[in-house]
mmCIF file of C-alpha atoms in Angstrom:
data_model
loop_
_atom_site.group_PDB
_atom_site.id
_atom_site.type_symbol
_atom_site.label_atom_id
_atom_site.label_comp_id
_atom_site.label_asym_id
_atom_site.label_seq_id
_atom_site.Cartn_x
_atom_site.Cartn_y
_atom_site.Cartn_z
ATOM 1 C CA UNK A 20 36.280 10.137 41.187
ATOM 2 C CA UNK A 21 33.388 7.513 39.489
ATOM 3 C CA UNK A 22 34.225 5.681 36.661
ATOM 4 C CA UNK A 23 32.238 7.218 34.288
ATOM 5 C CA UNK A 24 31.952 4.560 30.778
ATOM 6 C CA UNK A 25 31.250 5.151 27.580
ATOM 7 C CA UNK A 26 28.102 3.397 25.693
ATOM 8 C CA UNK A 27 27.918 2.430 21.578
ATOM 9 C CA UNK A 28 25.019 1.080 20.242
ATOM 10 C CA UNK A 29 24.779 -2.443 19.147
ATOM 11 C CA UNK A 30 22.093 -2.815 16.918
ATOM 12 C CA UNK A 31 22.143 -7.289 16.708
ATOM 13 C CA UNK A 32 21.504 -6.908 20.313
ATOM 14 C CA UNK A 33 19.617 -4.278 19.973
ATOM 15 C CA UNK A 34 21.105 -1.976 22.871
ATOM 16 C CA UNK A 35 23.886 0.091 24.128
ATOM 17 C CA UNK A 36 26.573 -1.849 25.186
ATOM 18 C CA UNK A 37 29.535 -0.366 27.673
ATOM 19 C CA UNK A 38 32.588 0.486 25.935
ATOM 20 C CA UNK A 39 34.314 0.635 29.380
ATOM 21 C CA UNK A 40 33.816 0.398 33.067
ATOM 22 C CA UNK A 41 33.561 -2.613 35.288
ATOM 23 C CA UNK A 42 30.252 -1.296 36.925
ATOM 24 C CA UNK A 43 29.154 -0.393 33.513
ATOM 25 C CA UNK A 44 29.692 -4.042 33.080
ATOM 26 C CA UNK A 45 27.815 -5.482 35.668
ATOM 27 C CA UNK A 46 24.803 -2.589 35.066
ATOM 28 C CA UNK A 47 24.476 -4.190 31.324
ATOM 29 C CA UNK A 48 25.197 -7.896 32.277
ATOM 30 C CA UNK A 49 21.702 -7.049 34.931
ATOM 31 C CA UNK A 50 19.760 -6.743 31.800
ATOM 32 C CA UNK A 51 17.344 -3.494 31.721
ATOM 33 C CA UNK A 52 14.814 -2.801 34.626
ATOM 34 C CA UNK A 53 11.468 -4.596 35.697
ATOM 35 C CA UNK A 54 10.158 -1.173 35.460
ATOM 36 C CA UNK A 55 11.419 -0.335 31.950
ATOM 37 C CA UNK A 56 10.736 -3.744 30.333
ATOM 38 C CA UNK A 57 7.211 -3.598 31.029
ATOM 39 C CA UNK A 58 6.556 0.122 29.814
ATOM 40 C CA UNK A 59 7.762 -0.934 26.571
ATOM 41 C CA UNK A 60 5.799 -3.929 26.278
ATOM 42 C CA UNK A 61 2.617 -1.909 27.534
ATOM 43 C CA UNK A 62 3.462 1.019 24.789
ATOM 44 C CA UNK A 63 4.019 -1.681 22.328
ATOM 45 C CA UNK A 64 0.631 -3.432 23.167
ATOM 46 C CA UNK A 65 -1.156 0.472 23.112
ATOM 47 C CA UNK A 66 -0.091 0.534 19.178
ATOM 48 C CA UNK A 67 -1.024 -2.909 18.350
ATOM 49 C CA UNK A 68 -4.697 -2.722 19.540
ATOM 50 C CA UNK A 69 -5.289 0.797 17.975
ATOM 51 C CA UNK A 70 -3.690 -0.498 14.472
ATOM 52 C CA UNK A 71 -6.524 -3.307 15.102
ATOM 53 C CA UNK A 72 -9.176 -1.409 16.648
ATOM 54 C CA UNK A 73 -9.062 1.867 13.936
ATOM 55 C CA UNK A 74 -6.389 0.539 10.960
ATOM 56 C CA UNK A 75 -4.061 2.840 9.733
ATOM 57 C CA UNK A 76 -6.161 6.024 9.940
ATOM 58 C CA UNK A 77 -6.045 6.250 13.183
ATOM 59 C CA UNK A 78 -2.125 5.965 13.245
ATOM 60 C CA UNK A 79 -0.069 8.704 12.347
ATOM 61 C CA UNK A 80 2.802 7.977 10.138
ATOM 62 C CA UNK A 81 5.741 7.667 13.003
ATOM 63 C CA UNK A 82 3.637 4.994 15.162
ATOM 64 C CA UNK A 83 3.281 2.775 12.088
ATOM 65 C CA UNK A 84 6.954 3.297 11.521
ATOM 66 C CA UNK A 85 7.525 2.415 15.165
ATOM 67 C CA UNK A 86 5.565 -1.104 14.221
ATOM 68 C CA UNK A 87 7.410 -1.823 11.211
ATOM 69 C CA UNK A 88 10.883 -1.392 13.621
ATOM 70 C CA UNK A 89 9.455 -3.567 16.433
ATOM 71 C CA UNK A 90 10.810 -6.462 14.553
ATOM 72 C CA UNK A 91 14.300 -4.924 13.638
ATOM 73 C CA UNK A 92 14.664 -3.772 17.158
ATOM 74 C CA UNK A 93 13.075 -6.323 19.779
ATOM 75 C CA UNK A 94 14.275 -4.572 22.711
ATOM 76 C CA UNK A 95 13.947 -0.534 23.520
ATOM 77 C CA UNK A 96 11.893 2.165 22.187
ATOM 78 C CA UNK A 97 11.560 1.985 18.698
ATOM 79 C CA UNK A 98 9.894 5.875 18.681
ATOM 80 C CA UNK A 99 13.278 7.971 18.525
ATOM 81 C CA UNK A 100 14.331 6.283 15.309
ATOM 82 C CA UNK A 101 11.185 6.367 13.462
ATOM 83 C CA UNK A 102 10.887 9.917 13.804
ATOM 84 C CA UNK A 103 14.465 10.355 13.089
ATOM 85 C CA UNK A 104 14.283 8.728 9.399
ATOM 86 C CA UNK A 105 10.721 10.406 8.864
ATOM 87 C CA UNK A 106 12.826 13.799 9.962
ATOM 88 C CA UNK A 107 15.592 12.728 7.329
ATOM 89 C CA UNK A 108 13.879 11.973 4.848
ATOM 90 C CA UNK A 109 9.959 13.336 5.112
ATOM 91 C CA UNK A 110 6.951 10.856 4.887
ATOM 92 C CA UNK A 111 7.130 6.735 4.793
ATOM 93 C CA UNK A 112 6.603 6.775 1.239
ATOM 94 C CA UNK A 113 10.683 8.206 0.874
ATOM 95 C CA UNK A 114 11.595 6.240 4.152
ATOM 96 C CA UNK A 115 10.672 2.964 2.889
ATOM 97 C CA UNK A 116 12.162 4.119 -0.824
ATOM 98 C CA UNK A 117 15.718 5.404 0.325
ATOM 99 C CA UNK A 118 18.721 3.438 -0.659
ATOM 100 C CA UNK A 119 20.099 1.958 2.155
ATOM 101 C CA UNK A 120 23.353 3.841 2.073
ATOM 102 C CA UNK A 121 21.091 6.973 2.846
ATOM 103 C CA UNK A 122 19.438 4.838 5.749
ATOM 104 C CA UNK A 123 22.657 3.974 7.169
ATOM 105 C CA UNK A 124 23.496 7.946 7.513
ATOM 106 C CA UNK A 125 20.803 7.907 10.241
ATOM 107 C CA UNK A 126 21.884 6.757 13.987
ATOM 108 C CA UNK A 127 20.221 3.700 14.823
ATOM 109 C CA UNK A 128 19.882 2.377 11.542
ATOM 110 C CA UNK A 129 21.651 -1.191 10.441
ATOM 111 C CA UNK A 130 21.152 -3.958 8.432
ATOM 112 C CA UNK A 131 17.906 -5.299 10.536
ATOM 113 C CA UNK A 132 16.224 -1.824 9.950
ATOM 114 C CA UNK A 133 17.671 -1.580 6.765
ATOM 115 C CA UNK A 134 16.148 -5.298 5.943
ATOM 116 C CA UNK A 135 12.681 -4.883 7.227
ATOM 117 C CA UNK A 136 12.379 -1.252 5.884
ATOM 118 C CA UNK A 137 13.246 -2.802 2.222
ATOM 119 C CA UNK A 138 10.745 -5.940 2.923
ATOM 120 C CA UNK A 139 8.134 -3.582 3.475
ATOM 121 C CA UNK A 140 8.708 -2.000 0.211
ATOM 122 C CA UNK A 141 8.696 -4.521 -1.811
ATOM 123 C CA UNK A 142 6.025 -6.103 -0.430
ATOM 124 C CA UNK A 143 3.874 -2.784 -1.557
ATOM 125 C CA UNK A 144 5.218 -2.636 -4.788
ATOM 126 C CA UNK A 145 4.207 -6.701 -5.035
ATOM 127 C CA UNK A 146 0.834 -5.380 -4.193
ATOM 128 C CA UNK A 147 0.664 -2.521 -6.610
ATOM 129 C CA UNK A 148 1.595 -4.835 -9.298
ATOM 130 C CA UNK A 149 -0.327 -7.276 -8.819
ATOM 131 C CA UNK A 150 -3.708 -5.084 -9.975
ATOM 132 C CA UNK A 151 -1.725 -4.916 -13.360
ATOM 133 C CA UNK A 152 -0.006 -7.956 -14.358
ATOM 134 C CA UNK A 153 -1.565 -10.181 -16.988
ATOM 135 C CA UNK A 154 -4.609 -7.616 -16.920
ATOM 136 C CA UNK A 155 -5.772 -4.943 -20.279
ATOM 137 C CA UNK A 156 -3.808 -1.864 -19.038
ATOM 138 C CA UNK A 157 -6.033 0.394 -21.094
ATOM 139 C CA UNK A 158 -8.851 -0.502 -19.014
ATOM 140 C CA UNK A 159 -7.290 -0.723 -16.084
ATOM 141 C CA UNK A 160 -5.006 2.707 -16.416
ATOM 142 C CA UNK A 161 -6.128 4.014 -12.909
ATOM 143 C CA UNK A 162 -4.512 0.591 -11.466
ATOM 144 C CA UNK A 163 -1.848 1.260 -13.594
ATOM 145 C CA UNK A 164 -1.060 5.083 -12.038
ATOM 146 C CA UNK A 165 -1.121 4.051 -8.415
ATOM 147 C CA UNK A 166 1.500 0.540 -9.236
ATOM 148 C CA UNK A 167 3.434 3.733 -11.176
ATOM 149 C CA UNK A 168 3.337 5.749 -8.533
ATOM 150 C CA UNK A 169 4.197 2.816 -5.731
ATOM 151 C CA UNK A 170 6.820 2.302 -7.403
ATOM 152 C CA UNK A 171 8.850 5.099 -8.676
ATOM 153 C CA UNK A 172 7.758 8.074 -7.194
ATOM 154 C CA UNK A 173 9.883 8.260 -3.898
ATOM 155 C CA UNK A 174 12.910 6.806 -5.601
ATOM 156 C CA UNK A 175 15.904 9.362 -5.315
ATOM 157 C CA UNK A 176 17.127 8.345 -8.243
ATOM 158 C CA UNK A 177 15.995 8.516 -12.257
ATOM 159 C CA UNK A 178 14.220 4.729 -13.362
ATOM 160 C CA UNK A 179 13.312 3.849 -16.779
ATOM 161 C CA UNK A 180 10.917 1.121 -16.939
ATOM 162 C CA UNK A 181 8.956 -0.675 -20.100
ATOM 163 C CA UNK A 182 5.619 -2.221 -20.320
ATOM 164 C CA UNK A 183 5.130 -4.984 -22.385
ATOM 165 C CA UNK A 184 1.702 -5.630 -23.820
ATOM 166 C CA UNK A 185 0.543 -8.311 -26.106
ATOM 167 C CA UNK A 186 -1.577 -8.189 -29.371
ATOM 168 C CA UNK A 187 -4.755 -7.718 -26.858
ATOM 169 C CA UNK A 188 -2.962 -4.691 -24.316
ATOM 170 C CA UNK A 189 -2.326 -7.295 -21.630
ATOM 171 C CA UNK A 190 0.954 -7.070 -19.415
ATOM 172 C CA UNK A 191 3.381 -9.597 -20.046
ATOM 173 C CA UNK A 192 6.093 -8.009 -18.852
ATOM 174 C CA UNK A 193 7.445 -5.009 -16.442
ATOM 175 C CA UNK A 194 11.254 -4.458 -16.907
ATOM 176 C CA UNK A 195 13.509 -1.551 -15.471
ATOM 177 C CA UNK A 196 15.729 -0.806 -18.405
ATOM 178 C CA UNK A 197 18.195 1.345 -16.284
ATOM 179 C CA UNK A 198 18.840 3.403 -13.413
ATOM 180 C CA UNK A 199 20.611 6.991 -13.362
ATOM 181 C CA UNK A 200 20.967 9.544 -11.842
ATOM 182 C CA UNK A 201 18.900 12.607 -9.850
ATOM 183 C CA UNK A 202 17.828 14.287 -13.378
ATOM 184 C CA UNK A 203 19.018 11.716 -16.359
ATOM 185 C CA UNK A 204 18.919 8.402 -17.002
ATOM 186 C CA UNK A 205 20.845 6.706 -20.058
ATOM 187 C CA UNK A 206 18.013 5.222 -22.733
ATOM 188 C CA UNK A 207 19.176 2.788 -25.965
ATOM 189 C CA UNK A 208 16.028 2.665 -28.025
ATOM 190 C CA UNK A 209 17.241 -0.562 -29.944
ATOM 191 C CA UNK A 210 17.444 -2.410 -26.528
ATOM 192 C CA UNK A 211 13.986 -1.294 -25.734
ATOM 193 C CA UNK A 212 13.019 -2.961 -29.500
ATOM 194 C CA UNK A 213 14.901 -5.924 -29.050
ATOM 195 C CA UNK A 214 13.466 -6.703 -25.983
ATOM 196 C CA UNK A 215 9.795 -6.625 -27.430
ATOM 197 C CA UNK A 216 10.916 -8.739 -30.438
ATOM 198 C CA UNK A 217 12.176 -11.021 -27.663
ATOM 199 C CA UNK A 218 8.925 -10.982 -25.837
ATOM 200 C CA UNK A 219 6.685 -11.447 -29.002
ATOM 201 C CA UNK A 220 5.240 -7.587 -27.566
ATOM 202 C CA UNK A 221 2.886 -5.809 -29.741
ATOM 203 C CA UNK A 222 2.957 -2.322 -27.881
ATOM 204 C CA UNK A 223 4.669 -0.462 -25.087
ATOM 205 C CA UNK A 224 3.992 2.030 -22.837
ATOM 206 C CA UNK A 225 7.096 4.056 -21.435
ATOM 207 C CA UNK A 226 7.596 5.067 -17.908
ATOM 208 C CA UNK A 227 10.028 7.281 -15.765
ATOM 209 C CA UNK A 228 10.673 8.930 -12.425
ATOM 210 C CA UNK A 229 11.513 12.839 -11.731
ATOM 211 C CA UNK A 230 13.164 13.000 -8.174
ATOM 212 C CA UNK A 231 12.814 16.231 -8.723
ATOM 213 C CA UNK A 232 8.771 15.954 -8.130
ATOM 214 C CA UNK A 233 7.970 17.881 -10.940
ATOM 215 C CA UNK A 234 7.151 15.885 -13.890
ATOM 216 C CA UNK A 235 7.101 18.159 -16.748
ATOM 217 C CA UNK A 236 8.818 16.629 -19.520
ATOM 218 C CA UNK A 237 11.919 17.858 -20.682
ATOM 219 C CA UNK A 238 13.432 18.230 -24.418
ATOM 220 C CA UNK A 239 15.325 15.229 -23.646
ATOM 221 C CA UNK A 240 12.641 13.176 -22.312
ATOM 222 C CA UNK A 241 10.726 14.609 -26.275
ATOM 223 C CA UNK A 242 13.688 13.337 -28.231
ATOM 224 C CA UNK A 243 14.236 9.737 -26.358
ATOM 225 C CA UNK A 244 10.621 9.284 -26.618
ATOM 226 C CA UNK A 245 9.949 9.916 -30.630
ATOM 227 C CA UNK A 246 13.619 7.931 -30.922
ATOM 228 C CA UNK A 247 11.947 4.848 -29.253
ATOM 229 C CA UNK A 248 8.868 5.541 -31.332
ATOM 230 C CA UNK A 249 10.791 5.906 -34.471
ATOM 231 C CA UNK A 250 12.561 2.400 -33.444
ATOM 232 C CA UNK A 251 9.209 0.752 -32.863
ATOM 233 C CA UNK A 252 7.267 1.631 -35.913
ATOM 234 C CA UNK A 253 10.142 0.069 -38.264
ATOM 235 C CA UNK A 254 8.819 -3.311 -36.411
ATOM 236 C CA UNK A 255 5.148 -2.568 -36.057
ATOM 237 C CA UNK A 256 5.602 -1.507 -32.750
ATOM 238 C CA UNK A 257 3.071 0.606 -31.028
ATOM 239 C CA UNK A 258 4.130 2.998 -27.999
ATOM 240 C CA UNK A 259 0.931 3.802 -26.122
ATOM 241 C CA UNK A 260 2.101 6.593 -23.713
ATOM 242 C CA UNK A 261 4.802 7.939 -22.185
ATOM 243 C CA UNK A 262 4.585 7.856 -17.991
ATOM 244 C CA UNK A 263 6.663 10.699 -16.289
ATOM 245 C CA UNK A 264 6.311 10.144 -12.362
ATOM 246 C CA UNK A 265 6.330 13.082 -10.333
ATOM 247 C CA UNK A 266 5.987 12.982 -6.464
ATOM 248 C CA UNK A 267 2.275 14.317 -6.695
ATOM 249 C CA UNK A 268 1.446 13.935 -9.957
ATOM 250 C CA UNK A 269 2.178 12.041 -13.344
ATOM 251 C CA UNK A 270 2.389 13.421 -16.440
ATOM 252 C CA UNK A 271 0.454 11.504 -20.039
ATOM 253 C CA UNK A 272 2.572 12.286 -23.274
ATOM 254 C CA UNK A 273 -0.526 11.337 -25.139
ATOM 255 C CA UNK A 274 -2.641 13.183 -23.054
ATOM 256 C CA UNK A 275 -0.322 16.123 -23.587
ATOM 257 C CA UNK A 276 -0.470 15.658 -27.082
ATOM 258 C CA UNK A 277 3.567 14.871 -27.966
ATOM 259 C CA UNK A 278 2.212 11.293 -29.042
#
C-alpha cells in the first residue's frame, strides 16, 4: 500500500506543506509545476490589465479581493479565499471591516491576509477623512456622510465618535470616545465636555454605528444625546447633530427634529 501524507497549510510560505511522507517530501521540495506556475501568473496578469483597462467597474467584488491577496499570498490561487471571506462575511465593505479574530475563523486566513486586509482599510478611511479634516463641515456635510459611512458602517461592533469644530465649524479634531458592543456602547457626557474644553472646541457633532443596519434611534441613544447637550450648554457648547450610521442609511437627529 502507497504512502498516502497528509498536507497543512502554511500561510508564510504560502502553500501546503507535507505533514508526512518521504515522497510527499520530495513532491514539495520539486517546487509546484511549470504548467501550474505559469497559469497563475497568466490569471494574475488577466486581472491586472482589466483593473487598468476598465477600473473597478469592470471587476466584480471577489477579483478585486483576489488583487488585494496577491500580496499576502505570492504563490497559488488567491480566488478560493476571496470568495470564502466575501461568503463569510457578505460584500468588501464588512471583509475589509471585520476584526481580525473573525478573519482568522476563515481557512486560509493569517496574519499576511489579516495585515493587508486592515492596510486596505485604513487606507480608505485616510481617504474619507481627508475630504473633512480642517474643512467647514456644514458645507461640506455630503463629504462628511460618505467619511461617516467609510468608517463606521461595516464595523460589527457599536463606535462612538466626536467631532470637534472650532468657532468657524472647521474640524479640528475626530476622536472615537469608545467602543461596545453589537447594540450599546458606554457614553460619559463630562468626558465628551472635557475634551472640547481641552481642544478650545466651540461645537460638536455626535456620531455612532448600528451593526444592526437599522439606524433608528433608540430611547437610549434620546437620553445620552440631550445628557451631552445638557453638559455642553453649561459651557457654551453647541451640539450640531447627532449621526446614527446604519449599513444603508444614516439617520440626522436635527433633521428628525429631537435637536
Amino acid at each position: 500500500m502507497s504512502e498516502q501524507p497528509s498536507f497543512a497549510f502554511d500561510e508564510a510560505s504560502p502553500r501546503f506543506l507535507p505533514v508526512g511522507g518521504a515522497r510527499a517530501v520530495r513532491a514539495v521540495a520539486a517546487g509546484p509545476s511549470k504548467g501550474a506556475e505559469l497559469h497563475r501568473h497568466a490569471h494574475r496578469d488577466r486581472l491586472r490589465a482589466r483593473f487598468t483597462q476598465g477600473g473597478a467597474d469592470a471587476m466584480p467584488d471577489y477579483e478585486l479581493l483576489e488583487m488585494v491577496l496577491f500580496r499576502a499570498l505570492p504563490r497559488g490561487d488567491t480566488k478560493p479565499l476571496a470568495k470564502r471571506l466575501l461568503q463569510r462575511f457578505g460584500d468588501l465593505n464588512h471583509v475589509m471591516a471585520a476584526p481580525p479574530a473573525r478573519l482568522k475563523e476563515v481557512a486560509g486566513v493569517g496574519a499576511r491576509v489579516i495585515l493587508e486586509l486592515k492596510l486596505m482599510e485604513a487606507v480608505g478611511h485616510r481617504m474619507a477623512r481627508a475630504q473633512v479634516i480642517g474643512k467647514p463641515l456644514l458645507s461640506s456635510w455630503d463629504a462628511l456622510l460618505r467619511y461617516c459611512q467609510t468608517a463606521m458602517a461595516h464595523r460589527d461592533l457599536e463606535q462612538f465618535r466626536v467631532l470637534y469644530l472650532d468657532r468657524k465649524n472647521v474640524l479640528i479634531a475626530d476622536e472615537a470616545q469608545a467602543d461596545g458592543t453589537v447594540d450599546h456602547v458606554p457614553v460619559y457626557p463630562r468626558e465628551v465636555v472635557k475634551r472640547a474644553l481641552e481642544l478650545n472646541a466651540s461645537a460638536l457633532i455626535l456620531v455612532h454605528n448600528h451593526p444592526s443596519g437599522d439606524p433608528t434611534p433608540s430611547q437610549a441613544d434620546i437620553e445620552m444625546t440631550y445628557a451631552i447637550r445638557d453638559a455642553a450648554q453649561v459651557l457654551g457648547l453647541v451640539i450640531h447633530d447627532h449621526l446614527i450610521i446604519g449599513k444603508a442609511r444614516e439617520v440626522s437627529f436635527r433633521a428628525e427634529g429631537y435637536l
